[in-house]
């Protein structure tokens, strides 16, 4: 019985106030470019659920486009 342990197989979204199942692992540098707030800022990569990954992609895409227009 190790239900309370953080199992590698059961990743949870690292965004504050989110407890959904993680789908993607994103590099911390990329996360920093978005407005997502993580529970643990000291990690190299963060796990995002479907919803937050979508939000992340949207934000980073937008900022990238803005960069190109500059
Ligand atoms: Zn999430």
PDB file of C-alpha atoms and ligand atoms in Angstrom:
ATOM      1  CA  UNK A   1       0.000   0.000   0.000  1.00  0.00           C
ATOM      2  CA  UNK A   2       1.666   3.180  -1.183  1.00  0.00           C
ATOM      3  CA  UNK A   3      -1.302   5.277  -2.068  1.00  0.00           C
ATOM      4  CA  UNK A   4      -0.030   8.418  -0.390  1.00  0.00           C
ATOM      5  CA  UNK A   5       3.336   8.258  -2.105  1.00  0.00           C
ATOM      6  CA  UNK A   6       3.955  10.234  -5.244  1.00  0.00           C
ATOM      7  CA  UNK A   7       4.048   7.565  -7.822  1.00  0.00           C
ATOM      8  CA  UNK A   8       5.757   8.268 -11.128  1.00  0.00           C
ATOM      9  CA  UNK A   9       2.897   6.682 -12.962  1.00  0.00           C
ATOM     10  CA  UNK A  10       0.324   8.985 -11.458  1.00  0.00           C
ATOM     11  CA  UNK A  11       1.395  12.495 -12.259  1.00  0.00           C
ATOM     12  CA  UNK A  12      -0.710  15.419 -11.257  1.00  0.00           C
ATOM     13  CA  UNK A  13      -0.763  18.841 -12.845  1.00  0.00           C
ATOM     14  CA  UNK A  14       1.799  21.129 -11.227  1.00  0.00           C
ATOM     15  CA  UNK A  15      -0.240  24.302 -11.553  1.00  0.00           C
ATOM     16  CA  UNK A  16      -1.435  25.886  -8.328  1.00  0.00           C
ATOM     17  CA  UNK A  17      -4.975  24.916  -7.370  1.00  0.00           C
ATOM     18  CA  UNK A  18      -5.120  22.171  -9.955  1.00  0.00           C
ATOM     19  CA  UNK A  19      -5.261  18.515  -9.115  1.00  0.00           C
ATOM     20  CA  UNK A  20      -5.993  17.066 -12.506  1.00  0.00           C
ATOM     21  CA  UNK A  21      -4.095  14.292 -14.144  1.00  0.00           C
ATOM     22  CA  UNK A  22      -1.005  15.511 -15.982  1.00  0.00           C
ATOM     23  CA  UNK A  23      -0.696  14.860 -19.675  1.00  0.00           C
ATOM     24  CA  UNK A  24       2.404  16.734 -20.687  1.00  0.00           C
ATOM     25  CA  UNK A  25       5.749  17.592 -19.257  1.00  0.00           C
ATOM     26  CA  UNK A  26       6.948  21.091 -20.056  1.00  0.00           C
ATOM     27  CA  UNK A  27      10.347  22.644 -19.593  1.00  0.00           C
ATOM     28  CA  UNK A  28      10.499  25.151 -16.776  1.00  0.00           C
ATOM     29  CA  UNK A  29      11.947  27.862 -19.051  1.00  0.00           C
ATOM     30  CA  UNK A  30       8.916  27.628 -21.254  1.00  0.00           C
ATOM     31  CA  UNK A  31       6.551  27.670 -18.319  1.00  0.00           C
ATOM     32  CA  UNK A  32       8.200  30.868 -17.138  1.00  0.00           C
ATOM     33  CA  UNK A  33       7.088  32.550 -20.348  1.00  0.00           C
ATOM     34  CA  UNK A  34       3.490  31.911 -19.551  1.00  0.00           C
ATOM     35  CA  UNK A  35       1.410  33.149 -16.653  1.00  0.00           C
ATOM     36  CA  UNK A  36       0.967  29.707 -15.147  1.00  0.00           C
ATOM     37  CA  UNK A  37       1.874  29.457 -11.498  1.00  0.00           C
ATOM     38  CA  UNK A  38       3.369  26.242 -10.265  1.00  0.00           C
ATOM     39  CA  UNK A  39       3.122  24.623  -6.878  1.00  0.00           C
ATOM     40  CA  UNK A  40       6.826  23.941  -6.954  1.00  0.00           C
ATOM     41  CA  UNK A  41       8.979  26.590  -8.637  1.00  0.00           C
ATOM     42  CA  UNK A  42      12.208  24.737  -8.117  1.00  0.00           C
ATOM     43  CA  UNK A  43      11.628  21.997 -10.621  1.00  0.00           C
ATOM     44  CA  UNK A  44      13.227  21.604 -14.027  1.00  0.00           C
ATOM     45  CA  UNK A  45      10.082  20.601 -15.781  1.00  0.00           C
ATOM     46  CA  UNK A  46       6.459  20.785 -14.839  1.00  0.00           C
ATOM     47  CA  UNK A  47       3.572  18.513 -15.571  1.00  0.00           C
ATOM     48  CA  UNK A  48       0.485  20.032 -17.059  1.00  0.00           C
ATOM     49  CA  UNK A  49      -3.016  18.688 -17.409  1.00  0.00           C
ATOM     50  CA  UNK A  50      -4.834  18.918 -20.706  1.00  0.00           C
ATOM     51  CA  UNK A  51      -6.481  22.215 -19.842  1.00  0.00           C
ATOM     52  CA  UNK A  52      -3.386  23.959 -18.615  1.00  0.00           C
ATOM     53  CA  UNK A  53      -1.350  22.653 -21.501  1.00  0.00           C
ATOM     54  CA  UNK A  54      -3.865  24.211 -23.821  1.00  0.00           C
ATOM     55  CA  UNK A  55      -3.667  27.508 -21.949  1.00  0.00           C
ATOM     56  CA  UNK A  56       0.109  27.300 -21.940  1.00  0.00           C
ATOM     57  CA  UNK A  57       0.264  26.657 -25.663  1.00  0.00           C
ATOM     58  CA  UNK A  58      -2.075  29.531 -26.359  1.00  0.00           C
ATOM     59  CA  UNK A  59      -0.015  31.946 -24.296  1.00  0.00           C
ATOM     60  CA  UNK A  60       3.368  30.923 -25.587  1.00  0.00           C
ATOM     61  CA  UNK A  61       2.148  30.947 -29.159  1.00  0.00           C
ATOM     62  CA  UNK A  62       0.822  34.456 -28.705  1.00  0.00           C
ATOM     63  CA  UNK A  63       4.038  35.747 -27.203  1.00  0.00           C
ATOM     64  CA  UNK A  64       6.054  34.122 -29.950  1.00  0.00           C
ATOM     65  CA  UNK A  65       3.946  35.808 -32.582  1.00  0.00           C
ATOM     66  CA  UNK A  66       4.353  39.132 -30.833  1.00  0.00           C
ATOM     67  CA  UNK A  67       8.076  38.624 -30.826  1.00  0.00           C
ATOM     68  CA  UNK A  68       8.061  38.171 -34.567  1.00  0.00           C
ATOM     69  CA  UNK A  69       6.083  41.328 -35.163  1.00  0.00           C
ATOM     70  CA  UNK A  70       8.503  43.414 -33.164  1.00  0.00           C
TER      71      UNK A  70
HETATM   72 ZN1  LIG B   1      -3.914  21.745 -14.499  1.00  0.00          ZN
END
